[in-house]
Coordinates of C-alpha atoms in Angstrom, one line a residue:
X1 CA 8.9 -4.7 9.1
X2 CA 12.4 -3.4 10.1
X3 CA 15.0 -4.8 7.7
X4 CA 12.3 -6.4 5.5
X5 CA 10.8 -3.0 4.5
X6 CA 11.0 -2.2 0.8
X7 CA 9.1 0.0 -1.6
X8 CA 9.0 -3.0 -4.0
X9 CA 6.7 -6.0 -3.5
X10 CA 9.0 -8.7 -2.2
X11 CA 8.2 -12.1 -0.8
X12 CA 10.8 -13.6 1.4
X13 CA 10.6 -17.4 1.7
X14 CA 10.0 -18.4 5.3
X15 CA 9.1 -14.9 6.5
X16 CA 5.7 -14.6 8.3
X17 CA 3.1 -11.9 7.6
X18 CA 3.4 -8.9 10.0
X19 CA 0.3 -8.5 12.0
X20 CA 1.4 -6.0 14.7
X21 CA 1.5 -2.2 14.8
X22 CA -0.5 -0.5 12.1
X23 CA -0.7 -3.8 10.2
X24 CA -3.3 -4.9 12.8
X25 CA -5.8 -2.4 11.3
X26 CA -4.7 -2.0 7.7
X27 CA -2.7 -4.3 5.5
X28 CA -1.2 -1.5 3.4
X29 CA -0.4 1.5 5.8
X30 CA 2.1 3.0 3.3
X31 CA -0.7 3.5 0.8
X32 CA -2.8 5.2 3.4
X33 CA 0.2 7.4 4.2
X34 CA 0.4 8.5 0.5
X35 CA -3.3 9.6 0.6
X36 CA -2.6 11.6 3.8
X37 CA 0.4 13.2 2.2
X38 CA -1.7 14.3 -0.7
X39 CA -4.3 15.7 1.6
X40 CA -1.8 17.7 3.6
X41 CA 0.0 19.1 0.6
X42 CA -3.2 20.0 -1.2
X43 CA -4.6 21.6 1.9
X44 CA -1.4 23.6 2.5
X45 CA -1.4 24.8 -1.2
X46 CA -5.1 25.2 -1.5
X47 CA -5.0 22.9 -4.6
X48 CA -8.4 21.1 -4.0
X49 CA -9.2 20.4 -7.7
X50 CA -5.8 18.9 -8.2
X51 CA -6.3 16.9 -5.0
X52 CA -9.6 15.5 -6.3
X53 CA -8.0 14.4 -9.6
X54 CA -5.0 12.9 -7.8
X55 CA -7.1 10.9 -5.3
X56 CA -9.2 9.5 -8.1
X57 CA -6.2 8.4 -10.2
X58 CA -4.3 7.2 -7.1
X59 CA -7.3 5.1 -6.0
X60 CA -7.5 3.2 -9.3
X61 CA -3.7 2.7 -9.3
X62 CA -3.6 1.4 -5.7
X63 CA -6.5 -0.9 -6.2
X64 CA -4.6 -2.6 -9.0
X65 CA -1.4 -2.7 -7.1
X66 CA -3.0 -4.1 -4.0
X67 CA -4.9 -6.7 -6.0
X68 CA -1.7 -7.9 -7.6
X69 CA 0.1 -8.1 -4.2
X70 CA -2.8 -10.0 -2.7
X71 CA -2.8 -12.5 -5.6
X72 CA 0.9 -13.0 -5.1
X73 CA 0.5 -13.6 -1.4
X74 CA -2.3 -16.0 -2.0
X75 CA -0.2 -17.9 -4.5
X76 CA 2.7 -18.1 -2.1
X77 CA 0.5 -19.5 0.7
X78 CA -0.6 -22.3 -1.6
X79 CA 3.0 -23.4 -2.3

């Protein structure tokens, strides 16, 4: 993504969807990275109950965020 990387959901007119690197396999690799961070921290600290709660909450949050992003992308493709 280079200069287009952002933590916010931005759609840049004329920019094409990135389909190389980790994006070949997963559309949202940053979200996967957040799950991996949680696993690593919880494993290091031995906080397995907290990890379970966090992963459940995070899953619901990310499902909503990803759904919104995908709807926005679909709407842009129609324009």
